[in-house]
mmCIF file of C-alpha atoms in Angstrom:
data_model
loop_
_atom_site.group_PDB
_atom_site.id
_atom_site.type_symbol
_atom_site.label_atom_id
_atom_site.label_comp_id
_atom_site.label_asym_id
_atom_site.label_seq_id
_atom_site.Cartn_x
_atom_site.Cartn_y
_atom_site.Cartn_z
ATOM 1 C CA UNK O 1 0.000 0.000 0.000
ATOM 2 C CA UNK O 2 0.872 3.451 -0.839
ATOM 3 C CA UNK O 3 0.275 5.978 1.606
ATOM 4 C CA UNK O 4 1.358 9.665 3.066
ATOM 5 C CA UNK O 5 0.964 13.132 3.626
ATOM 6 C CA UNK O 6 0.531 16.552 1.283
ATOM 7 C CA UNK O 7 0.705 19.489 2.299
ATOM 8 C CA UNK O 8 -2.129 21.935 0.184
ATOM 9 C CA UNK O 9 0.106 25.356 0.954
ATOM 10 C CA UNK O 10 -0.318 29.016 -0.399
ATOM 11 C CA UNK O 11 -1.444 32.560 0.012
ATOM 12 C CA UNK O 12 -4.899 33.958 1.276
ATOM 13 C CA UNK O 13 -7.804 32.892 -0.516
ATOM 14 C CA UNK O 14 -6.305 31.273 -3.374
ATOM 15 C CA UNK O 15 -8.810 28.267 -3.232
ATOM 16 C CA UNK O 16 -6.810 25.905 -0.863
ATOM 17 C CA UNK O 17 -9.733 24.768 1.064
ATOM 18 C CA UNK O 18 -11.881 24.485 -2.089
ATOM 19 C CA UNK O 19 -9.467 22.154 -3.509
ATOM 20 C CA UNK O 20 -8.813 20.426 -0.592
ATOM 21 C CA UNK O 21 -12.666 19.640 -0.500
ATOM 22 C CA UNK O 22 -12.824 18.707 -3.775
ATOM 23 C CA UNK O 23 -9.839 15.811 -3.797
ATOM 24 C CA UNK O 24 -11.059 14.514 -1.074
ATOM 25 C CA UNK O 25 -14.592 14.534 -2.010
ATOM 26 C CA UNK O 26 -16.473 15.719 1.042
ATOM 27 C CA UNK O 27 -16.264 18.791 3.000
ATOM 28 C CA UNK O 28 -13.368 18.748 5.341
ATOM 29 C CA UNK O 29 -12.793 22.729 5.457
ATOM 30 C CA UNK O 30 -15.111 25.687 5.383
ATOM 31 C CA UNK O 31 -15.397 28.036 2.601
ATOM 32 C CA UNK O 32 -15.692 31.842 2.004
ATOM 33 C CA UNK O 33 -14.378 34.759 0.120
ATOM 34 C CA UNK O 34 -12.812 35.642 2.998
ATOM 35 C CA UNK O 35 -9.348 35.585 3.185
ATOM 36 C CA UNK O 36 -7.621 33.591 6.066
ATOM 37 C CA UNK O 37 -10.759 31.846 6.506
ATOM 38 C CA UNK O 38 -8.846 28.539 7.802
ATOM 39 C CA UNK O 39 -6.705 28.813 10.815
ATOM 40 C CA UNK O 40 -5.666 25.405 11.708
ATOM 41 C CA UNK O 41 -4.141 22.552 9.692
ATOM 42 C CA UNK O 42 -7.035 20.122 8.882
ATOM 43 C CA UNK O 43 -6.628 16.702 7.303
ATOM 44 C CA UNK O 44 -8.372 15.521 4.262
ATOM 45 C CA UNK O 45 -8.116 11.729 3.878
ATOM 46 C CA UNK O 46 -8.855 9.487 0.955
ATOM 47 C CA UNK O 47 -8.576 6.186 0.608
ATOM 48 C CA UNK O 48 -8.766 3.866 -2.441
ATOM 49 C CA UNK O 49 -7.093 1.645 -4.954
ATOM 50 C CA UNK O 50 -4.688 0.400 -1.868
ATOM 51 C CA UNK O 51 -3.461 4.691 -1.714
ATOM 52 C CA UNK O 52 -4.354 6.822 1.248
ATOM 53 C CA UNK O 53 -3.502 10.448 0.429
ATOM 54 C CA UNK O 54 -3.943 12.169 3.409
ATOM 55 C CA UNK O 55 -4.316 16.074 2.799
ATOM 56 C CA UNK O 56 -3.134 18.837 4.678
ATOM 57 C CA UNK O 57 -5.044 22.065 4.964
ATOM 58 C CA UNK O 58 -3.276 25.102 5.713
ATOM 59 C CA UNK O 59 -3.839 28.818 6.747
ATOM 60 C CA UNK O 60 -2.624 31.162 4.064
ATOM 61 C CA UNK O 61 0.666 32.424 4.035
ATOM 62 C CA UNK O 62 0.677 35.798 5.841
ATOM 63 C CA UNK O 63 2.552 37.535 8.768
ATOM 64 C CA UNK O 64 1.295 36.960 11.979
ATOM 65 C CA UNK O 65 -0.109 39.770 14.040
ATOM 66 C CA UNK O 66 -1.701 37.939 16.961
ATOM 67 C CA UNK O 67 -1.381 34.653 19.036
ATOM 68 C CA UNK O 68 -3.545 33.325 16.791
ATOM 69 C CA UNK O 69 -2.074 34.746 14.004
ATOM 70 C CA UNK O 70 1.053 32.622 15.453
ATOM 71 C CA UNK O 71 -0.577 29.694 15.690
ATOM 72 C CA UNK O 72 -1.582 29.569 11.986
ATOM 73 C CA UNK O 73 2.089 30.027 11.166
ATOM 74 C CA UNK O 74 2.675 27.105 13.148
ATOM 75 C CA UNK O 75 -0.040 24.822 11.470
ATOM 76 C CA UNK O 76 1.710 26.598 8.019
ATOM 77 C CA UNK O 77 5.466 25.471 9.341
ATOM 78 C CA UNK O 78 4.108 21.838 10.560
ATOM 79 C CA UNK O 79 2.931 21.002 7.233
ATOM 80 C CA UNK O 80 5.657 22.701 5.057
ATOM 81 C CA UNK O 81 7.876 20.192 7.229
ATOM 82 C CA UNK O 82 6.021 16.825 7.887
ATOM 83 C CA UNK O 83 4.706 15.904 4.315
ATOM 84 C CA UNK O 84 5.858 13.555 1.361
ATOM 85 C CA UNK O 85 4.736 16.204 -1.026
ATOM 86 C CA UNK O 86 3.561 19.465 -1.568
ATOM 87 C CA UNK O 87 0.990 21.118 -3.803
ATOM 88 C CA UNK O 88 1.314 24.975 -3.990
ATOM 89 C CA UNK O 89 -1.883 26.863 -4.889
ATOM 90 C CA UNK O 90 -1.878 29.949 -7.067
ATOM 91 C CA UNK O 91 -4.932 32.113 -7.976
ATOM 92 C CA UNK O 92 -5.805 32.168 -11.759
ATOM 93 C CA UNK O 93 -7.751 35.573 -11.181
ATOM 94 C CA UNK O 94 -4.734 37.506 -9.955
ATOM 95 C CA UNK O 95 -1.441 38.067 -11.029
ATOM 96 C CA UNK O 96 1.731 35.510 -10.091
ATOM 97 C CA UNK O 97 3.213 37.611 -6.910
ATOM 98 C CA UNK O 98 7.354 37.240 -6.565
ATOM 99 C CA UNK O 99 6.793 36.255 -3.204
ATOM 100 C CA UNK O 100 4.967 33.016 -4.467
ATOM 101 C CA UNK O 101 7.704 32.687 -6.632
ATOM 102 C CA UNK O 102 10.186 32.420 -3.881
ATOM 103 C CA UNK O 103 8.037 30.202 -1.761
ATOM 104 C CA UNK O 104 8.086 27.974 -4.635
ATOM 105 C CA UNK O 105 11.433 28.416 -5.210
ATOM 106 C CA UNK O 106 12.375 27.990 -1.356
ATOM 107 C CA UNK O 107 10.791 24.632 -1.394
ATOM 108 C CA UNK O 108 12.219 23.317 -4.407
ATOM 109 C CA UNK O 109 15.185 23.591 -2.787
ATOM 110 C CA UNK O 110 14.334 20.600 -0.487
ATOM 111 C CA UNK O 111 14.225 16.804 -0.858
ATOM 112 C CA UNK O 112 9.975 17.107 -1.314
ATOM 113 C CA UNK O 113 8.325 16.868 -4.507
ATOM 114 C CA UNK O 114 6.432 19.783 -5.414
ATOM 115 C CA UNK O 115 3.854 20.602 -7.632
ATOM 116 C CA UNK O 116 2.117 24.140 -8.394
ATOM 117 C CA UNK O 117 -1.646 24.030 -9.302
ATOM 118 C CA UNK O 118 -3.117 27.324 -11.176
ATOM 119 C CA UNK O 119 -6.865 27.247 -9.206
ATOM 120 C CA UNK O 120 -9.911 29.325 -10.365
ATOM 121 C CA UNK O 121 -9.127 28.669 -14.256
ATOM 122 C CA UNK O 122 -13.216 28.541 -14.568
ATOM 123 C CA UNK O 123 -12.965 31.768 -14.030
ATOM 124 C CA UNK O 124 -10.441 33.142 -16.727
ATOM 125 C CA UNK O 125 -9.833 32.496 -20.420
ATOM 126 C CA UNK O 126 -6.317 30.625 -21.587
ATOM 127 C CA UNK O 127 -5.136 33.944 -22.787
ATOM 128 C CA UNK O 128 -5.165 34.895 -18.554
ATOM 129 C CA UNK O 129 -3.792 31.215 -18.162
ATOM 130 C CA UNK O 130 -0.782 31.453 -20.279
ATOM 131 C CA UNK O 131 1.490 34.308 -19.242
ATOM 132 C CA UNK O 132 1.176 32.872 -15.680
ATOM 133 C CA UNK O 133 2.793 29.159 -17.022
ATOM 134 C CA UNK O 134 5.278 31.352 -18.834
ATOM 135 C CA UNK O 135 6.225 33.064 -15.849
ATOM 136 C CA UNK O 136 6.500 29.808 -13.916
ATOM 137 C CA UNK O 137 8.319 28.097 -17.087
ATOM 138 C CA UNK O 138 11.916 28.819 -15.845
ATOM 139 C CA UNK O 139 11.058 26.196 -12.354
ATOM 140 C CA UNK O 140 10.252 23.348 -14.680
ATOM 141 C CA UNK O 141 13.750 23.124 -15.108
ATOM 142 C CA UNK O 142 16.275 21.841 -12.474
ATOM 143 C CA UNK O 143 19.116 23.863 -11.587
ATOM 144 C CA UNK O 144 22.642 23.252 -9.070
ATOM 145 C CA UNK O 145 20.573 25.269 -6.236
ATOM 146 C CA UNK O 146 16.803 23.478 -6.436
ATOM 147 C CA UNK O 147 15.273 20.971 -8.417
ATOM 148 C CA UNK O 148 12.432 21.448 -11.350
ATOM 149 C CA UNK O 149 8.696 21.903 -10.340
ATOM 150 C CA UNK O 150 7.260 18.313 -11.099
ATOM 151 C CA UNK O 151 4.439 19.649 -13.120
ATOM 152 C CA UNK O 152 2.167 22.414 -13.224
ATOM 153 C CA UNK O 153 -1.820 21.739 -13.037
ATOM 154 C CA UNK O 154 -4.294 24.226 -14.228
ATOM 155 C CA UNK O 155 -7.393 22.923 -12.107
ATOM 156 C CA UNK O 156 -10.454 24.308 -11.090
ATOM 157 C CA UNK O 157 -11.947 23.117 -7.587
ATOM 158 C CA UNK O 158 -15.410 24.362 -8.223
ATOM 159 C CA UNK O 159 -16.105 22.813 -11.356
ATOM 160 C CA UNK O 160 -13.239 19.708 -10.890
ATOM 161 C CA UNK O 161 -11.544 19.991 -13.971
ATOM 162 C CA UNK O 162 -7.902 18.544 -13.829
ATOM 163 C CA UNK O 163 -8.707 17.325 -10.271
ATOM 164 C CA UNK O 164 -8.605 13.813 -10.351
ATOM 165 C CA UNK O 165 -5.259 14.379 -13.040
ATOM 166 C CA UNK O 166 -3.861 16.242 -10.035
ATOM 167 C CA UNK O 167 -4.686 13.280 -7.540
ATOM 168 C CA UNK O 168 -3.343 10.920 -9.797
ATOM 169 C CA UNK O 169 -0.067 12.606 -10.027
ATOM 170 C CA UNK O 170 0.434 13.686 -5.918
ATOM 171 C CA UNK O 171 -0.627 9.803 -5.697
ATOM 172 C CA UNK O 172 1.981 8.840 -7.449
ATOM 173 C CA UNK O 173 4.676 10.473 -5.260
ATOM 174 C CA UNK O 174 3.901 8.799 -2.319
ATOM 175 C CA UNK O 175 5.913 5.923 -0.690
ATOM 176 C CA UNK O 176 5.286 2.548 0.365
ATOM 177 C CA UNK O 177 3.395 2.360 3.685
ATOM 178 C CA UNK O 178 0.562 1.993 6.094
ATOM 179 C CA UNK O 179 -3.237 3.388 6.416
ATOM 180 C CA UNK O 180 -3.121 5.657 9.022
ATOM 181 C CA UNK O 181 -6.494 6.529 9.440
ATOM 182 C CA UNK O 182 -9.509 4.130 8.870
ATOM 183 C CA UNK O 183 -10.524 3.230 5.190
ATOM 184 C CA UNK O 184 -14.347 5.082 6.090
ATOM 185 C CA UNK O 185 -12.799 7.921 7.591
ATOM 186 C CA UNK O 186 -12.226 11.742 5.839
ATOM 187 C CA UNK O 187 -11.162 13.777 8.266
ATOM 188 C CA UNK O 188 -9.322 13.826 11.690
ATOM 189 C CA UNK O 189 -11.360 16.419 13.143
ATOM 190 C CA UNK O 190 -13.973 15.826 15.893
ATOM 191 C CA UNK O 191 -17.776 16.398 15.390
ATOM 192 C CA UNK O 192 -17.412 18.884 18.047
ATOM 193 C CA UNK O 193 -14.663 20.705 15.863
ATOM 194 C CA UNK O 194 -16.596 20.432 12.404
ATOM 195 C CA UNK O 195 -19.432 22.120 14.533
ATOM 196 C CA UNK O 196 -17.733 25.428 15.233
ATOM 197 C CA UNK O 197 -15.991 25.547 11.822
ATOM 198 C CA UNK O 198 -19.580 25.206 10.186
ATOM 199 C CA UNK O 199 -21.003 27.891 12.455
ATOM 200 C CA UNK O 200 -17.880 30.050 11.486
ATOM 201 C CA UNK O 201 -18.160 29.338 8.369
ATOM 202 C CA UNK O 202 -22.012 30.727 8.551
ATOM 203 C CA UNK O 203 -20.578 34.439 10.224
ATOM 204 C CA UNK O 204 -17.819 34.592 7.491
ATOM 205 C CA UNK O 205 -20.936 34.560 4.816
ATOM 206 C CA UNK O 206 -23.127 36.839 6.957
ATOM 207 C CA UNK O 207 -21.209 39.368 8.357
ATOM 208 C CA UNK O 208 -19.333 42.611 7.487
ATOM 209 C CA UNK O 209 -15.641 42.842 6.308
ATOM 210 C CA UNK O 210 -14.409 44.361 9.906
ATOM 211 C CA UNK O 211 -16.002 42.072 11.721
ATOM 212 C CA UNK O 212 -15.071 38.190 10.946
ATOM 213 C CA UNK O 213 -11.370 37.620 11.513
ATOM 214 C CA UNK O 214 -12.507 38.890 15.295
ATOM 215 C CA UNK O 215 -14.964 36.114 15.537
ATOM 216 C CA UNK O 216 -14.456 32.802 17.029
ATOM 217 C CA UNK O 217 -16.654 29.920 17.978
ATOM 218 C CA UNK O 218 -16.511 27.497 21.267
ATOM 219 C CA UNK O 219 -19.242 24.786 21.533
ATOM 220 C CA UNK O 220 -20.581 24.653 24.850
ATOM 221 C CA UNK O 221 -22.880 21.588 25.010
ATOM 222 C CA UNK O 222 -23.793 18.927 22.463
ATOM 223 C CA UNK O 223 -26.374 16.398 23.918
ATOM 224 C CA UNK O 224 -28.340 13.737 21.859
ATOM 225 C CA UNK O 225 -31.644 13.143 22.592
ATOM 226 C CA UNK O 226 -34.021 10.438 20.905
ATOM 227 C CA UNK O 227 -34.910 12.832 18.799
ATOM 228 C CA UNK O 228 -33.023 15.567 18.310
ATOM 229 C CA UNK O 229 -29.583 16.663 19.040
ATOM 230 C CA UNK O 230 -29.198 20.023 21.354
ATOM 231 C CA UNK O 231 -26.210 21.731 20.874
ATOM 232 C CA UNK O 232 -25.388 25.507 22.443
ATOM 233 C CA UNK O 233 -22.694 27.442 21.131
ATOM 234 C CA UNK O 234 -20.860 30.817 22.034
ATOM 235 C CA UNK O 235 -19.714 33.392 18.936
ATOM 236 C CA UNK O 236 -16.980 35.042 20.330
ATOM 237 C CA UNK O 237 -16.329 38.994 18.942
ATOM 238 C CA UNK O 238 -13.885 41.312 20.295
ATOM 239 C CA UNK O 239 -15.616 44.340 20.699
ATOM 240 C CA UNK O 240 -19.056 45.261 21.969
ATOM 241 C CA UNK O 241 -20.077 47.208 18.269
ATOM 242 C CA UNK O 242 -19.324 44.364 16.896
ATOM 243 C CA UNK O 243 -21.734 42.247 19.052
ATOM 244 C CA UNK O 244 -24.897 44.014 18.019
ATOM 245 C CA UNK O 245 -23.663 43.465 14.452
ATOM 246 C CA UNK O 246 -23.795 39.663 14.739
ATOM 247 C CA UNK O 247 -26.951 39.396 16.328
ATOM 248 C CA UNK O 248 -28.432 42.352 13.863
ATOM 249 C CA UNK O 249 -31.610 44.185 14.218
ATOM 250 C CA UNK O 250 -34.524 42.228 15.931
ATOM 251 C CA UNK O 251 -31.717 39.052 15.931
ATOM 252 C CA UNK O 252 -32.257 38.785 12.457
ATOM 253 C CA UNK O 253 -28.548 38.550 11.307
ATOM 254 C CA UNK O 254 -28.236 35.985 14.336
ATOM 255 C CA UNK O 255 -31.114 33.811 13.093
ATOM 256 C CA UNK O 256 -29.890 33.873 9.374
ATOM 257 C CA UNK O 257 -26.722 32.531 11.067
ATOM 258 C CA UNK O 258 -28.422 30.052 13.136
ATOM 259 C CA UNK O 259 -30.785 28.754 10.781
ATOM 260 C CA UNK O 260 -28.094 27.775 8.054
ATOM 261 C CA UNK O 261 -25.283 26.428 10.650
ATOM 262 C CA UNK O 262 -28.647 24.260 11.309
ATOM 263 C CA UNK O 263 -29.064 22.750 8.300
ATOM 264 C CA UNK O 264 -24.802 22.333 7.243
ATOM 265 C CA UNK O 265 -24.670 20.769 11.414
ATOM 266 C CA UNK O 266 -28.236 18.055 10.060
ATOM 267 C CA UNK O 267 -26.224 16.987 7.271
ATOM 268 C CA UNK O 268 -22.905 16.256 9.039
ATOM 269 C CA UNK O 269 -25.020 14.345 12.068
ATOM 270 C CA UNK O 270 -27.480 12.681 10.078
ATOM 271 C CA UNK O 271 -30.034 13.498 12.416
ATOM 272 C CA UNK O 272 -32.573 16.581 13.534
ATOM 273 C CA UNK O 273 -30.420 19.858 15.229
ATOM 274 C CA UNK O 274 -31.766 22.355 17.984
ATOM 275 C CA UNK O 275 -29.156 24.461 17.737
ATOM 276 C CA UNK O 276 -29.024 27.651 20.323
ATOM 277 C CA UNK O 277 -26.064 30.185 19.850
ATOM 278 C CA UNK O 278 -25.170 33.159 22.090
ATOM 279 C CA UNK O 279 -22.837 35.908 21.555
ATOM 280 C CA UNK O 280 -20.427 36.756 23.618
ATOM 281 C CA UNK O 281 -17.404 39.571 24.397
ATOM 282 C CA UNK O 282 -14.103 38.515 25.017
ATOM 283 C CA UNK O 283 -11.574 41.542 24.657
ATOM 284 C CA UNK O 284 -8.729 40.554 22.248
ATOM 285 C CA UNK O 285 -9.365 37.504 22.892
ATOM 286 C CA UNK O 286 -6.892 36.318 19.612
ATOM 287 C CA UNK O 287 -4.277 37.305 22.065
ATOM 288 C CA UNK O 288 -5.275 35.541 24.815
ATOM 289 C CA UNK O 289 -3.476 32.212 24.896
ATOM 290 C CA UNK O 290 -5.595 30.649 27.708
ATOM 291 C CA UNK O 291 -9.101 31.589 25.431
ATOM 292 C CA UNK O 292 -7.355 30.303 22.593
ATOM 293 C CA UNK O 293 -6.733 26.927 23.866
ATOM 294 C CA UNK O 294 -10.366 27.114 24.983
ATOM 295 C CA UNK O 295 -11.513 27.201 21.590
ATOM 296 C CA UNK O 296 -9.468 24.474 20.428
ATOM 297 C CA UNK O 297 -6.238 26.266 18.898
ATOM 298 C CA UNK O 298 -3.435 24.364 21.263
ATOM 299 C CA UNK O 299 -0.443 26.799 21.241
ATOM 300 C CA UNK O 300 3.055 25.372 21.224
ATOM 301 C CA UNK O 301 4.325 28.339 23.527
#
């Protein structure tokens, strides 16, 4: 059996949790146009055809400005170093930024396989397509200082074109060894986990731009009924302004928030959700180490 790690790495919003969804098949990270909308390092696994590709999820690239901003650079750092292979995202919509270019170049100068995947090509015409594979034409070819980019993949996670090429080729780098994880299993995060990220995921699409990378979500109580499942949850925003925003006039903001965490929460349980959120005020609370463990981002120091 083949089997190992690969490490989905890149800037902001390029598409990495998009196409992390879409190789593995289900919905292991949470979407939006917001940038830095993933903060930990989440595991995508497949298994089939005796390979179990087990993908890594990553923040985007960025300089920290917080304790949590520092523990996304550590989820970045763990993956850039524990993997058999890397896939570096690039956004077809925007122009190739020299800073991706050294990224790329930094890893190529390491012992791990590394492939560069163009995302968002549904959204562009070849004529957008091709200056960006002439600009990356010159790491195709190995030099004394790095090796060659294995192969560059113009892919589109919302419409799956070139995915399962790109699988078949980060497959193909991997070496002999075990399953790690169980053949039925996609991802190594808890119920409890996928619960916040969903009702994250949920603020992210119905809030302002100043207010989501202040929110954070801690489940408080999950209990299953006979019927139903009851779970309580706390949205966590920094300042008090931006409290009334979440909830919005009459609660109505807060409801639309509720309502389609509710259905997102159904479909990952398999069974009927009461689901009862509260908003709460916790003063820079991305600073707070002991708030952030709370919330289920484990700081190394």
């Amino acid at each position: 059996m083949k089997s190992g790690f690969i490490g989905i790495l890149g800037r902001p919003n390029v598409g990495k949790s998009s196409l992390t969804n879409a190789l593995v098949g289900e919905k292991v990270s949470i979407v939006s146009p917001k940038a830095q909308t993933t903060r930990d390092s989440i595991l995508g696994i497949v298994t089939e055809n005796d390979c179990q590709m087990i993908f890594v999820d990553t923040p985007g690239v960025h300089k920290p400005k917080s304790r949590l901003g520092e523990y996304m650079e550590q989820c970045i750092e763990g993956a850039q170093r524990d993997v058999d292979v890397i896939a570096v995202v690039l956004d077809a919509t925007r122009k190739i930024h020299d800073s991706e270019l050294e990224f790329i170049e930094k890893h190529l100068k390491k012992k791990i396989p590394v492939y560069v995947v163009i995302n968002k090509t549904d959204l562009v015409s070849y004529d957008t397509v091709y200056p960006m594979l002439s600009k990356l034409a010159y790491l195709t070819n190995e030099t004394k200082d790095r090796h060659a980019i294995k192969e560059i993949v113009p892919a589109s996670a919302r419409t799956g074109e070139n995915v399962e090429l790109l699988k078949r080729c980060l497959a193909s780098e991997l070496p002999e060894g075990p399953a790690y994880y169980p053949e039925d299993e996609y991802t190594d995060k808890s119920e409890r986990y996928m619960i916040c990220e969903i009702i994250r995921e949920k603020a992210l699409l119905f809030l302002q731009d100043e207010v989501p990378h202040g929110i954070g979500v801690a489940v408080q109580k999950v209990e299953e009924g006979n019927k139903l499942t009851n779970i309580e949850a706390d949205i966590v925003c920094e300042k008090k302004s931006h409290k009334s925003i979440v909830i919005g006039e009459g609660g109505q903001k807060l409801k639309r928030i509720g309502e389609s965490a509710r259905t997102d929460i159904e479909k990952l349980l398999g069974r009927k959700v009461y689901l009862k959120l509260f908003v709460k005020v916790r003063d820079d609370w991305r600073n707070r180490k002991s708030f952030l463990s709370d919330i289920g981002y484990k700081l190394k120091k």
